[in-house]
Amino acid sequence: MDYNKPKASQATSKPSANIFIGVSKTGVIMMENRQVDIERVTANVERMLAEAPEAAVLIQADKDTQHGLVVKVLDQVKAAGIDKISVSAGND
């Protein structure tokens, strides 16, 4: 039996809809492979959110990072209007 199957078309890849923020045990905050001051986190998240409105934020903090700094980063992200936030602790 012969039949025509649809041909697979090449899928277009969308850029990642996630915003990654790294926090080292020494307090260095990284976004898009560059160091960011805590005061600039909100502005950077707002800019990235304009490019990907459905974005979620993942904060990757070293297990030895001071909790207060992680809370400050969370506050900055919330100030940008993001509700979807995940926090992960791991080694630097």
Short mmCIF file of C-alpha atoms in Angstrom, two decimals, residues 11 16 21-22 24 26 28 35 51 53 58 63 68-70 72 75 80 83-84 87 91-92:
data_model
loop_
_atom_site.label_atom_id
_atom_site.label_comp_id
_atom_site.label_asym_id
_atom_site.label_seq_id
_atom_site.Cartn_x
_atom_site.Cartn_y
_atom_site.Cartn_z
CA ALA A 11 11.73 23.62 12.84
CA SER A 16 15.40 30.75 25.16
CA ILE A 21 20.93 35.05 36.81
CA GLY A 22 23.99 33.59 38.49
CA SER A 24 28.53 33.40 43.14
CA THR A 26 31.67 35.94 46.55
CA VAL A 28 29.19 38.42 41.92
CA GLN A 35 28.84 41.00 35.68
CA GLU A 51 12.37 40.76 24.12
CA PRO A 53 7.42 38.60 27.40
CA LEU A 58 16.11 31.13 37.05
CA LYS A 63 25.26 27.11 48.08
CA GLY A 68 20.47 38.27 51.96
CA LEU A 69 22.00 38.79 48.51
CA VAL A 70 19.72 36.18 46.95
CA LYS A 72 17.91 41.26 47.08
CA ASP A 75 13.34 41.67 45.04
CA ALA A 80 10.65 44.10 37.04
CA ASP A 83 6.11 36.21 38.65
CA LYS A 84 7.75 33.03 37.34
CA VAL A 87 15.92 29.50 42.63
CA ASN A 91 28.35 24.76 43.66
CA ASP A 92 30.05 27.71 42.02
#
